[in-house]
Short mmCIF file of C-alpha atoms in Angstrom, two decimals:
data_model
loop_
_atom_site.label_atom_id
_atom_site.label_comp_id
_atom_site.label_asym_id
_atom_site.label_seq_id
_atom_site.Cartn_x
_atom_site.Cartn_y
_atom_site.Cartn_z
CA UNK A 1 20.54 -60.81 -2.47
CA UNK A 2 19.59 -64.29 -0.72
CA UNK A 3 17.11 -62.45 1.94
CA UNK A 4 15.21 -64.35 3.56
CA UNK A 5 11.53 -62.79 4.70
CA UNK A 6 8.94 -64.22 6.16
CA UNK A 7 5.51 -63.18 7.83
CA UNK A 8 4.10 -65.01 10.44
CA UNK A 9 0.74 -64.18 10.50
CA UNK A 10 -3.22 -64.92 10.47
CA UNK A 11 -5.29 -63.88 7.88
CA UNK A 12 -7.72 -61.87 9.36
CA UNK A 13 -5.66 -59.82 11.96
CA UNK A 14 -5.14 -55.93 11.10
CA UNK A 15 -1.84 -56.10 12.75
CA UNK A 16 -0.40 -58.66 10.68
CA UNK A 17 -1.89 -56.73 7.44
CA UNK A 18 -0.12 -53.95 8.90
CA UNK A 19 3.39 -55.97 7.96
CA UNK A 20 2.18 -57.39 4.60
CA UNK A 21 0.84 -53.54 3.44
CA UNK A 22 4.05 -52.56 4.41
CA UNK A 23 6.40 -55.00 2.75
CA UNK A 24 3.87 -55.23 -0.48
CA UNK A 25 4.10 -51.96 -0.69
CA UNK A 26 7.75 -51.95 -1.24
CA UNK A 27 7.65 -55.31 -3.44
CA UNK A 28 10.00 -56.85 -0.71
CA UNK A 29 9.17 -60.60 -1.65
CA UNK A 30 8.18 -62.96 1.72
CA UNK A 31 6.90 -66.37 2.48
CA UNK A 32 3.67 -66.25 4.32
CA UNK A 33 2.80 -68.76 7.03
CA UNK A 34 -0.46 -68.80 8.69
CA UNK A 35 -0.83 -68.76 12.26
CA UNK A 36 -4.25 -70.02 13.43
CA UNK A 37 -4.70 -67.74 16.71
CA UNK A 38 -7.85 -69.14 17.69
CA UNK A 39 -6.11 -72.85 18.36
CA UNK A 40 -2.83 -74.20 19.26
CA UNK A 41 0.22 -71.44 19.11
CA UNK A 42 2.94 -73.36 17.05
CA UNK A 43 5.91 -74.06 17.95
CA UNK A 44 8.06 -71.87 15.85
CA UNK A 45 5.51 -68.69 17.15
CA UNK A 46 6.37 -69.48 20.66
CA UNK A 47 10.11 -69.78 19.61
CA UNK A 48 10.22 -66.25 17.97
CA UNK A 49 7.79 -64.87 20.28
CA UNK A 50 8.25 -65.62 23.60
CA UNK A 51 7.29 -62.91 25.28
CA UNK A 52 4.27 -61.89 23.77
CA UNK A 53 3.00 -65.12 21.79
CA UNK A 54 1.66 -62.93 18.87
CA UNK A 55 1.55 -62.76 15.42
CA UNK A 56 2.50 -60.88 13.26
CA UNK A 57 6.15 -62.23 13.50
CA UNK A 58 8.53 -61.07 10.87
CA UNK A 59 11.89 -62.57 10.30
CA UNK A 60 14.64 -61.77 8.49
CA UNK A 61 17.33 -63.53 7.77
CA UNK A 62 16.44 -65.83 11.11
CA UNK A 63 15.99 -62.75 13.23
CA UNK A 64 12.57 -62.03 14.90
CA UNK A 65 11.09 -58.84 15.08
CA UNK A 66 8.07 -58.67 16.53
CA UNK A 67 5.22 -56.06 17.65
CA UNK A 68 3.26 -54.77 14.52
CA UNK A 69 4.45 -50.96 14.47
CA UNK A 70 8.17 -52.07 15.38
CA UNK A 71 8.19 -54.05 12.55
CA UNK A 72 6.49 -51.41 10.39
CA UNK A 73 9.72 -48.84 11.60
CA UNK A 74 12.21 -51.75 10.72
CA UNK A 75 10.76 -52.75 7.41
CA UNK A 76 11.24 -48.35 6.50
CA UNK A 77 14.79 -48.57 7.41
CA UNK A 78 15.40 -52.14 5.69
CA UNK A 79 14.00 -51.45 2.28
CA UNK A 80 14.34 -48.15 1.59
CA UNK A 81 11.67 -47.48 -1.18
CA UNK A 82 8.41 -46.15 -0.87
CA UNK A 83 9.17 -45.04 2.80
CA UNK A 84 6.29 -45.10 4.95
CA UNK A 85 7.40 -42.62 7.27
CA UNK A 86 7.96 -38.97 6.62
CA UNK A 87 11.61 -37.85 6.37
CA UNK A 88 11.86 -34.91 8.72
CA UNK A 89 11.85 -35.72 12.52
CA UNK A 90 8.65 -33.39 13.42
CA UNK A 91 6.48 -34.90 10.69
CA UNK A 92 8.40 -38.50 11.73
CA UNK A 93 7.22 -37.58 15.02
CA UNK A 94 3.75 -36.72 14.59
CA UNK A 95 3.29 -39.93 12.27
CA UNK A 96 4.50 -41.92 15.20
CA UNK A 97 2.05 -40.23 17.53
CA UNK A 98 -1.30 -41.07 15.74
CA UNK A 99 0.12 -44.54 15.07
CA UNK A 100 0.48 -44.85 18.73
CA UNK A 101 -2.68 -43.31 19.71
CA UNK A 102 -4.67 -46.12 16.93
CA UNK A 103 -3.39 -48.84 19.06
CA UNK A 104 -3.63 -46.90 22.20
CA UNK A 105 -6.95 -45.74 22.40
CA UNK A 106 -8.65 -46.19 18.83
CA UNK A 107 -8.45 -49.87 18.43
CA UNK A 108 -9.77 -50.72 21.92
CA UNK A 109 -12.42 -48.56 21.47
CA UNK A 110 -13.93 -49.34 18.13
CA UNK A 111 -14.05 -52.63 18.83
CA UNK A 112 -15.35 -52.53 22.30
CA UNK A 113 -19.55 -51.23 21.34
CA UNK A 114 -19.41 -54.65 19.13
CA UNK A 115 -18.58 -56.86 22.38
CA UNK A 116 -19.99 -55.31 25.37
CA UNK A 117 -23.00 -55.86 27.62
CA UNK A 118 -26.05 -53.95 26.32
CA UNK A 119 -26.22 -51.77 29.56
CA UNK A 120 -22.37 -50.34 28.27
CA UNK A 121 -22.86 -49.90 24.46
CA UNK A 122 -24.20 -46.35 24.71
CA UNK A 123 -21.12 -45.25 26.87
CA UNK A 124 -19.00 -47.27 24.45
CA UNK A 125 -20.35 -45.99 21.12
CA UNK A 126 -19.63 -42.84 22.43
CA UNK A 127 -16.00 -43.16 23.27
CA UNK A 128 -15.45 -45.12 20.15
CA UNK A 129 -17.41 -42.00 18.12
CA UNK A 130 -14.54 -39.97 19.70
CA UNK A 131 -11.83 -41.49 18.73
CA UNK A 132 -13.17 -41.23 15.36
CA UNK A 133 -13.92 -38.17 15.64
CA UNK A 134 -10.27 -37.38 16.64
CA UNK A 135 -8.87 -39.90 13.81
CA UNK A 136 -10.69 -37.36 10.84
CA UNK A 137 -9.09 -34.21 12.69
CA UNK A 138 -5.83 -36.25 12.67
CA UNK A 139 -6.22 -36.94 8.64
CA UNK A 140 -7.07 -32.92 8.44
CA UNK A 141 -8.81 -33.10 4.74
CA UNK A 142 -5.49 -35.08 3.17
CA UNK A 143 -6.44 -38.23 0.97
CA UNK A 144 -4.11 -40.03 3.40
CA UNK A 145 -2.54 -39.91 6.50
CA UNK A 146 0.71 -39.99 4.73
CA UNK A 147 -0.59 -37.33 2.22
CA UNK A 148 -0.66 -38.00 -1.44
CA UNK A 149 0.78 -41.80 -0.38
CA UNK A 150 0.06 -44.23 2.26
CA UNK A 151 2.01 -44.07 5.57
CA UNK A 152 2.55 -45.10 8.61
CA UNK A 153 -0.62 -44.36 10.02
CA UNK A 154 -3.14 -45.05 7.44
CA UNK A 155 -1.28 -48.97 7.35
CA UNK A 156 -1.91 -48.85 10.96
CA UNK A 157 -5.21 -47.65 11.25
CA UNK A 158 -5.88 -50.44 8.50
CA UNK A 159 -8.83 -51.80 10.98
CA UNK A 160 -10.78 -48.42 10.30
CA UNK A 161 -9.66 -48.36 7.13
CA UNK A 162 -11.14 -51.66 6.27
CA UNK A 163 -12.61 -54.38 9.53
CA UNK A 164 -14.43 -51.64 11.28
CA UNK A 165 -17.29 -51.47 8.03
CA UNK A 166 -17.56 -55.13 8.08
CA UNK A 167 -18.30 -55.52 11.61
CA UNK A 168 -20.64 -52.89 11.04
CA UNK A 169 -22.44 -55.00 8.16
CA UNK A 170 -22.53 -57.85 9.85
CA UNK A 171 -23.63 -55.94 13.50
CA UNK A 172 -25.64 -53.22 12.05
CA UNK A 173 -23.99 -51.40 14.68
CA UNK A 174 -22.63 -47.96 12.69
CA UNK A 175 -20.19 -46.25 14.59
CA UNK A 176 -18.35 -44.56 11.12
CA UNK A 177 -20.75 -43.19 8.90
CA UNK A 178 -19.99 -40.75 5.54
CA UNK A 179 -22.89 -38.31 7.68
CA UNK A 180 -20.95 -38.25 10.91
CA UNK A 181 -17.50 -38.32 9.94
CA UNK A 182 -17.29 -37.36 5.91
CA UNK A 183 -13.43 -37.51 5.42
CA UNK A 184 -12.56 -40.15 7.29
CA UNK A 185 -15.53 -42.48 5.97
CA UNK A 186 -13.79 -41.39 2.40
CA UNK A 187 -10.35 -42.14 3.75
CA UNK A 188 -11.71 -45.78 4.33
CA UNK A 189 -12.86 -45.52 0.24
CA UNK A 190 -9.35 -44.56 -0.82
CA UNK A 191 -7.81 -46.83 1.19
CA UNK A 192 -9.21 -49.92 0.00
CA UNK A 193 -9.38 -48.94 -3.54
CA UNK A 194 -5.94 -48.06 -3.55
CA UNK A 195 -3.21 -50.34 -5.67
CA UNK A 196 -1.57 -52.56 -3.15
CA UNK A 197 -4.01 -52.37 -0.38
CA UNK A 198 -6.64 -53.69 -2.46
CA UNK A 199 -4.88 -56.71 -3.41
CA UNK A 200 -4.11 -57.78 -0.37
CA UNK A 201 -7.30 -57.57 2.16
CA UNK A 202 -8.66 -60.01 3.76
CA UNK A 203 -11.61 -61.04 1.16
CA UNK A 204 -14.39 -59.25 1.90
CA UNK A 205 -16.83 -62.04 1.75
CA UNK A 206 -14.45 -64.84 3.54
CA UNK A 207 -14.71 -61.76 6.49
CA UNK A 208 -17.83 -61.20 6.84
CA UNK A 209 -18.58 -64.74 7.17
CA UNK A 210 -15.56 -64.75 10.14
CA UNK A 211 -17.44 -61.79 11.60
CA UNK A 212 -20.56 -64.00 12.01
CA UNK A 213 -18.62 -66.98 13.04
CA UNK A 214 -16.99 -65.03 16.08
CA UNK A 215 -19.87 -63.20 17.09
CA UNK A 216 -21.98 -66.62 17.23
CA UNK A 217 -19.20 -68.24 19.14
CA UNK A 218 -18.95 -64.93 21.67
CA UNK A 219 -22.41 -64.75 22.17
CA UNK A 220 -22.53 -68.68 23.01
CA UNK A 221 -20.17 -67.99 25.13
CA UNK A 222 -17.25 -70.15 23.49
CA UNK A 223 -14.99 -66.96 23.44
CA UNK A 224 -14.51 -63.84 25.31
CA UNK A 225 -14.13 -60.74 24.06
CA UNK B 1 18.67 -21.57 23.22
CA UNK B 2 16.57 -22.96 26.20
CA UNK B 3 13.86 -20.86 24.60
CA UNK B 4 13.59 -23.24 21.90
CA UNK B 5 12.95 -26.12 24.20
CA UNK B 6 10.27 -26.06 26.54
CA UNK B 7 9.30 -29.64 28.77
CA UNK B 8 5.83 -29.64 30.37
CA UNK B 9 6.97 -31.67 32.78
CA UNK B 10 6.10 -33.25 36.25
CA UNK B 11 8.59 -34.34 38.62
CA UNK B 12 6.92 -37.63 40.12
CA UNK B 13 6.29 -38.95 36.53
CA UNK B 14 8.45 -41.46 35.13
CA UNK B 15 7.70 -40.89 31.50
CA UNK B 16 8.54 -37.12 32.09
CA UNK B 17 12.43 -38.69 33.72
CA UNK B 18 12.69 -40.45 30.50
CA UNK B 19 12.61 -37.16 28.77
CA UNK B 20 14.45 -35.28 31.58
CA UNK B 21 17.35 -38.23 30.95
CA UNK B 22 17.62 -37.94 27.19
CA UNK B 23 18.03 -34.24 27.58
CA UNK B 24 20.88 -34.48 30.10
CA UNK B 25 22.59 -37.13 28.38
CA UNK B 26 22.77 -34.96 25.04
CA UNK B 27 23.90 -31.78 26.89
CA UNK B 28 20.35 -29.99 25.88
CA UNK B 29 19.57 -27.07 27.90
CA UNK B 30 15.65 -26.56 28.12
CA UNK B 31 12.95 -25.12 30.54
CA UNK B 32 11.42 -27.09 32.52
CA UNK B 33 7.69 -26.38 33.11
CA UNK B 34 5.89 -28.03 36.19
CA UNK B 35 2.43 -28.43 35.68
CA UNK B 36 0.11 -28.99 38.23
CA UNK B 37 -2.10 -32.20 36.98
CA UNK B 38 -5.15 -31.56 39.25
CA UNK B 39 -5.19 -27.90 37.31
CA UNK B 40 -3.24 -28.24 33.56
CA UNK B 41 -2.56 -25.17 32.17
CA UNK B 42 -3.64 -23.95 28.97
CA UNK B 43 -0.75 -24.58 27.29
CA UNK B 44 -0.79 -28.33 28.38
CA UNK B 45 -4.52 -28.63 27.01
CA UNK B 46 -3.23 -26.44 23.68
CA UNK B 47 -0.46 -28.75 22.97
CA UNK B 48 -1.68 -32.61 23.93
CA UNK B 49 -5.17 -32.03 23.17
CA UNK B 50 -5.39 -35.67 23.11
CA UNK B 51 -3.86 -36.98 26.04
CA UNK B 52 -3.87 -33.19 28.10
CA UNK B 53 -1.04 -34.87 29.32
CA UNK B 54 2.99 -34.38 30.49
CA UNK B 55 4.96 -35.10 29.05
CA UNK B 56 5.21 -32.62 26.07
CA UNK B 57 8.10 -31.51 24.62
CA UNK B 58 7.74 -28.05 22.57
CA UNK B 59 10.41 -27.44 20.02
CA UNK B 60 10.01 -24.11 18.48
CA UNK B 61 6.77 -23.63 19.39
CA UNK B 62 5.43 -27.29 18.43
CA UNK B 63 4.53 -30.06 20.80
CA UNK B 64 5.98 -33.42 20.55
CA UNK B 65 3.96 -35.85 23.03
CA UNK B 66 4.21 -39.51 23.98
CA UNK B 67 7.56 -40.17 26.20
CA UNK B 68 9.43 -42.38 23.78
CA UNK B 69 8.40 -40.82 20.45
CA UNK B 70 10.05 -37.66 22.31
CA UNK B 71 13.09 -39.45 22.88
CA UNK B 72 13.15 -41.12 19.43
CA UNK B 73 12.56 -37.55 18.29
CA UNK B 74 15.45 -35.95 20.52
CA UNK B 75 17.83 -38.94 19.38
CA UNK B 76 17.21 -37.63 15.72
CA UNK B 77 17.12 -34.16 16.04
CA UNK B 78 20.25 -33.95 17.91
CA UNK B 79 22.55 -36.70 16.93
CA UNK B 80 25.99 -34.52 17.09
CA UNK B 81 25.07 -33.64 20.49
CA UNK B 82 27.12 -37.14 22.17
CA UNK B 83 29.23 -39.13 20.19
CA UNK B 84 26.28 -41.92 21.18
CA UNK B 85 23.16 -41.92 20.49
CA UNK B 86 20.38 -43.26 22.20
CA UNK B 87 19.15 -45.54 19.54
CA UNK B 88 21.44 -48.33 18.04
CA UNK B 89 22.14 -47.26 14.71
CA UNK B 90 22.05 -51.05 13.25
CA UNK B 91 17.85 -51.42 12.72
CA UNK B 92 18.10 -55.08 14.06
CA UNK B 93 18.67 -53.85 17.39
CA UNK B 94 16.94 -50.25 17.26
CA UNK B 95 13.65 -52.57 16.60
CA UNK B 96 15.04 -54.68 19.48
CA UNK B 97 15.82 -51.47 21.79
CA UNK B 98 12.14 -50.55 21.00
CA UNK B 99 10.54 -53.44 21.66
CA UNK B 100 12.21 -53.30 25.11
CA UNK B 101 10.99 -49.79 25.95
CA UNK B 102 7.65 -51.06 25.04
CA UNK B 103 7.49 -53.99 26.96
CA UNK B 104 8.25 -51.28 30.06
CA UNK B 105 5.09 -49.30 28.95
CA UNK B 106 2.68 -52.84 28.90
CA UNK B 107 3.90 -54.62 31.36
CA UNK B 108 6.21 -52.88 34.13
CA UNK B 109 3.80 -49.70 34.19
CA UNK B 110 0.38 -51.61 34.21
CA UNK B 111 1.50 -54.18 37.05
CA UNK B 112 3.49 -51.87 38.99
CA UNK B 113 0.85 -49.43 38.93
CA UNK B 114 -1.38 -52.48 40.75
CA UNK B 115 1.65 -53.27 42.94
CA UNK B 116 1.72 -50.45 44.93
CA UNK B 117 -2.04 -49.06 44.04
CA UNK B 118 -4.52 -52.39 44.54
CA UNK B 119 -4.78 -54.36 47.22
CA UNK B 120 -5.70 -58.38 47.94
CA UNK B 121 -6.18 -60.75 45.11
CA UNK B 122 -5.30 -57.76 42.65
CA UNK B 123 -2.25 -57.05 44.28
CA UNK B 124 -1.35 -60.24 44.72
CA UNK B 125 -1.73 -61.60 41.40
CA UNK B 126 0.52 -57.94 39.88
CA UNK B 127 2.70 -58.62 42.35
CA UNK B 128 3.69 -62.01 40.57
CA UNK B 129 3.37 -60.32 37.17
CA UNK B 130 5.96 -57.65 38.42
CA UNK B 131 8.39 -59.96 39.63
CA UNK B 132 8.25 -62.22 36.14
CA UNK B 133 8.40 -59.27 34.33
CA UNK B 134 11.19 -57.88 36.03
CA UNK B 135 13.15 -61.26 35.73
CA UNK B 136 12.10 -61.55 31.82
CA UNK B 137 14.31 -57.83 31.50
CA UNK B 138 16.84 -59.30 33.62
CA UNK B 139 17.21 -61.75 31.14
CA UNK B 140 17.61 -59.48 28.46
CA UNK B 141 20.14 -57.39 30.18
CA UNK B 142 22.08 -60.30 30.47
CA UNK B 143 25.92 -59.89 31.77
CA UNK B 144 25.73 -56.43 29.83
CA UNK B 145 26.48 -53.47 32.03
CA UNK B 146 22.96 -52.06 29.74
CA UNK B 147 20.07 -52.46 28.15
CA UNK B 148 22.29 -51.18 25.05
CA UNK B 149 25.09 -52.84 25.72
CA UNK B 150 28.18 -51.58 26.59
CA UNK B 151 26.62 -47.37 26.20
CA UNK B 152 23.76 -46.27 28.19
CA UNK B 153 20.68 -46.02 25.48
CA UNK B 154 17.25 -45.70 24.52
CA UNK B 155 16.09 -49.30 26.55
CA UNK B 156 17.89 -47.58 30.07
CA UNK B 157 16.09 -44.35 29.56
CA UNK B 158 12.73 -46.15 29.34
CA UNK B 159 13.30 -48.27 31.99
CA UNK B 160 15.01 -46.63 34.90
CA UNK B 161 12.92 -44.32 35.79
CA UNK B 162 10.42 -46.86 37.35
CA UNK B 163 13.73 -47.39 39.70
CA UNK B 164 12.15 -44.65 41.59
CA UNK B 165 9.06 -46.74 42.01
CA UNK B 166 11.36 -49.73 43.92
CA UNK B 167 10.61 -48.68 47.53
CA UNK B 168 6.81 -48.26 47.03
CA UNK B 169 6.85 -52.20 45.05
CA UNK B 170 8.82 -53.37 47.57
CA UNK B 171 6.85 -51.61 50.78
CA UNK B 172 3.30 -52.34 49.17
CA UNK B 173 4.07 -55.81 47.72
CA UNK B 174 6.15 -57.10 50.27
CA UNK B 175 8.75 -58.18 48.62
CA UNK B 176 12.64 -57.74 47.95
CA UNK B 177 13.56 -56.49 44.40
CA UNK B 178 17.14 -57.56 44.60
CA UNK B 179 16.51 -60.59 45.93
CA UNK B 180 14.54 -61.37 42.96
CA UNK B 181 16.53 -59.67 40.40
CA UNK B 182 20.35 -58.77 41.70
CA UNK B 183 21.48 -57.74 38.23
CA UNK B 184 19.05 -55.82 37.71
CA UNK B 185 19.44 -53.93 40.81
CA UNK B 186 23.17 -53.72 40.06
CA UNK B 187 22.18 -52.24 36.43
CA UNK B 188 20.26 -49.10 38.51
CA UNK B 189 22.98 -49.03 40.41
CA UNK B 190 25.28 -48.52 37.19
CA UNK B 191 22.40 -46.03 35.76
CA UNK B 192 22.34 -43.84 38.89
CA UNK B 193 26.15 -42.98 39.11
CA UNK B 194 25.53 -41.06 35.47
CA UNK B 195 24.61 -37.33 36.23
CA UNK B 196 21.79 -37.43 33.61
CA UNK B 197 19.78 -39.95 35.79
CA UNK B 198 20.67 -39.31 39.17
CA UNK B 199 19.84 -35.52 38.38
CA UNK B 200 16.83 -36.61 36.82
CA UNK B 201 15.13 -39.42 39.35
CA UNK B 202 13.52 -37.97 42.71
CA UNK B 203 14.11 -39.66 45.84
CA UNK B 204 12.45 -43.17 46.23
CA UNK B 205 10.85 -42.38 49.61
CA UNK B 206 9.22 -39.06 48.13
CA UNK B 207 8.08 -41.27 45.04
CA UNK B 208 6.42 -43.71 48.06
CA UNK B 209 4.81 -40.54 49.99
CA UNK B 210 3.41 -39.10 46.45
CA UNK B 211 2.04 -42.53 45.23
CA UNK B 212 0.11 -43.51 48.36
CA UNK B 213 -1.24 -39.61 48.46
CA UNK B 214 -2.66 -40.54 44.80
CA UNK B 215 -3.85 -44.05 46.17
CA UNK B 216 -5.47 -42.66 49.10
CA UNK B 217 -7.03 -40.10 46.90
CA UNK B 218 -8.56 -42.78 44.17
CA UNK B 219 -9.79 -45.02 47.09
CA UNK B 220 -11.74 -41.67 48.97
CA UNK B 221 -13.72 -41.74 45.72
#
C-alpha cells in the first residue's frame, strides 16, 4: 500500500513498547529509530513533538501522533486486525478507564518506593501496594485484561507486566509478589510468555544492567528521579 | 428515558460541564445528581470506587467515570443524536482532537489550579506556565472558529469549561487573559452563544467565590 510507519522511540521506555506491542501485534511493518532520552532530544523529536518532547512518536505517512495511549486508539482504528479495544462502547469504556488510571495513578506509584528518600518508602510501598491491589481486582481472574487476548490495558500496563520485576531484582524492593497479589503476579507470567510480547521486550539482561546503571547514577546524584 | 441516564454531578466542576455540554449538544435528557463532595453519597463511592469521584455517568445502571472517556463514550453511544459528532470521524484528527483534550487535563488544570490556589514563587512561576499554555492552544485554534474546526467538538467541550475559571486566573494572577490570548477569548465567546455551554457553565464570579472558599479552606489546614 506504500505506508509509511515509523516509531520513534527508546528502547527501554514502557510507553514506547506500548506502540511497538501494538503495531507487532497486528504485523503492521515500521522502521524503528532510537531516541536516546537520557542525552540530546534530536531534531526530528522536537519537530514532531513540540509540545511534549517525548517519545514514543509514531508517524504515518509524515503525520505525528503522539502520546502513548492516543497512539494505541489510532493504531485500533488504522489497522483493523487484532483490535485491541473491545467493540461495544461500555466494555470500550471501561478498557479506556483502567488504561487511564495505569498512567494516572499506577505508574507514578510503582515507581515512586524505588526513588524516594528512605523516611517516604513505607508510605510509598503502601500506595504503590494499592494500586496493585486495585490493578488484580481490575483483571477480575481473566488471563488478560483484554480476556482470552491482549488489550488495551494489559499493552499499557506493560511496566507491571514486565519493568516492575526487574526493578525489583535489581532493588530487592518487592512490591508485586505471587503471595500478595496471585493473579496479577500470573498476569505478569502470561504476559511475557505470550507470542508477540515476548519477542519484543526489552532483553531482560541488557535491563537489568540499565536498572543498575540508573540507580548508580540517581543515587550519585547525576539524575533525579 | 432520563431514567436511563443518571450524572453524579457537581456544578463548580469543570470536568462535570464537559459532560453537562456533550449531553446538551446531543439533545440527551438525563438527571442530574448533585453530590455534596465534603459528604459523597453511597452511590458515588458504589460507582467510582476508585476515584469516589464526579463525574460519573450511569447508563442503565452502570457507571462510566473519567470526564472524557464519558464523552468519548456518549459520542459513540449516541451518534444519530446530531448530525455531528463530537469526535472527528477521520482517526488523524480524532487522535489530534484527543491529544488536545489531554493537553487541557496536564497542563491548563495543573497550572491553573496553582494560578488561582498558590501564592509567591509558585504562583508566579504557574502563572507563566498558564499564559504559554494558553497561547500554545491559541495556536492550535488557529483562524478556526473551533478547536474542531468549523463544528463545535470534542477539543471545545474539554476546554471551555475552564472559561469559567478566567476571572479567578485573571483576579489571582494578575493578569489579562485577552490581552494575552484575543482569539482565544473570541473562541469562548463563540462557545458561550451555543445553549449547550452557556446552560452548562456557572457564572465566573460564583466560580471565583467557590474557588477561594476551597483555597481558604486548604490553607486553614
Amino acid at each position: 500500500m506504500g505506508e509509511e510507519v515509523k516509531v520513534f522511540g527508546f528502547w527501554s521506555s514502557p510507553y514506547t513498547l506500548r506502540a511497538v506491542l501494538a503495531l507487532r501485534l497486528k504485523g503492521v511493518p515500521y522502521e524503528y529509530v532510537e531516541e536516546n532520552v537520557l542525552g540530546n532530544k534530536s531534531p526530528l523529536l522536537l519537530k514532531y513533538n513540540p509540545i511534549h518532547k517525548k517519545v514514543p512518536v509514531l508517524l504515518h505517512n509524515g503525520k505525528p501522533i503522539v502520546e502513548s495511549l492516543v497512539i494505541l486508539e489510532y493504531i485500533d482504528e488504522i489497522w483493523k486486525s487484532k483490535p485491541i479495544l473491545p467493540k461495544h462502547p461500555y466494555d470500550k469504556a471501561m478498557a479506556r478507564f483502567w488504561a487511564k488510571f495505569f498512567d494516572d495513578k499506577c505508574m507514578p506509584a510503582v515507581w515512586k518506593p524505588f526513588w524516594c528518600p528512605e523516611d517516604e518508602r513505607e508510605k510509598a510501598v503502601e500506595e504503590a501496594c494499592q494500586c496493585l491491589k486495585t490493578l488484580e481486582t481490575a483483571l477480575n481472574g481473566k488471563r488478560f485484561f483484554g480476556g482470552e487476548e491482549i488489550g488495551l490495558v494489559d499493552i499499557a500496563a506493560n511496566f507491571v507486566g514486565f519493568f516492575l520485576r526487574t526493578m525489583q531484582e535489581v532493588t530487592g524492593l518487592e512490591l508485586l509478589s505471587a503471595e500478595k497479589f496471585p493473579h496479577l503476579f500470573k498476569w505478569t507470567d502470561e504476559f511475557v510468555n505470550h507470542s508477540v510480547v515476548k519477542e519484543n521486550l526489552p532483553p531482560r539482561d541488557k535491563q537489568l544492567e540499565f536498572n543498575r546503571v540508573i540507580i548508580a547514577k540517581y543515587e550519585a546524584g547525576e539524575i533525579k528521579a | 428515558m432520563a431514567d436511563e441516564l443518571v450524572l453524579l454531578d457537581f456544578w463548580h466542576s469543570p470536568f462535570a460541564m464537559r459532560v453537562r455540554i456533550a449531553l446538551a449538544e446531543k439533545g440527551i435528557e438525563y438527571e442530574s445528581r448533585e453530590e455534596d463532595l465534603s459528604n459523597k453519597s453511597s452511590l458515588l463511592l458504589k460507582m467510582n470506587p476508585v476515584y469516589k469521584q464526579i463525574p460519573v455517568l450511569i447508563h442503565r445502571g452502570r457507571p462510566v467515570c473519567e470526564s472524557l472517556i464519558i464523552v468519548e463514550y456518549i459520542d459513540e453511544v449516541w451518534p444519530h443524536k446530531s448530525p455531528l459528532r463530537l469526535l472527528p470521524s477521520s482517526p488523524y484528527d480524532k487522535a489530534n482532537a484527543m491529544f488536545w483534550a489531554d493537553y487541557v487535563d496536564k497542563k491548563i488544570y495543573p497550572s491553573g489550579k496553582l494560578v488561582w490556589g498558590a501564592t509567591g514563587e509558585v504562583q508566579e512561576a504557574a502563572k507563566k506556565e498558564m499564559i504559554e499554555n494558553l497561547k500554545e492552544l491559541e495556536g492550535e485554534l488557529g483562524d478556526k472558529p473551533y478547536f474542531g474546526g468549523e463544528s463545535f467538538g470534542f477539543t471545545d467541550v474539554a476546554l471551555i469549561p475552564f472559561y469559567t475559571w478566567f476571572y479567578a486566573l485573571e483576579t489571582c494572577g494578575d493578569f489579562s487573559i485577552i490581552e494575552e490570548c484575543p482569539k482565544l477569548v473570541a473562541w469562548t465567546k463563540r462557545c458561550m452563544q451555543r445553549e449547550s455551554v452557556s446552560k452548562s457553565l456557572p457564572d465566573q464570579y460564583k466560580v471565583y467565590c467557590f474557588l477561594m472558599e476551597l483555597k481558604n479552606k486548604f490553607e486553614a489546614k
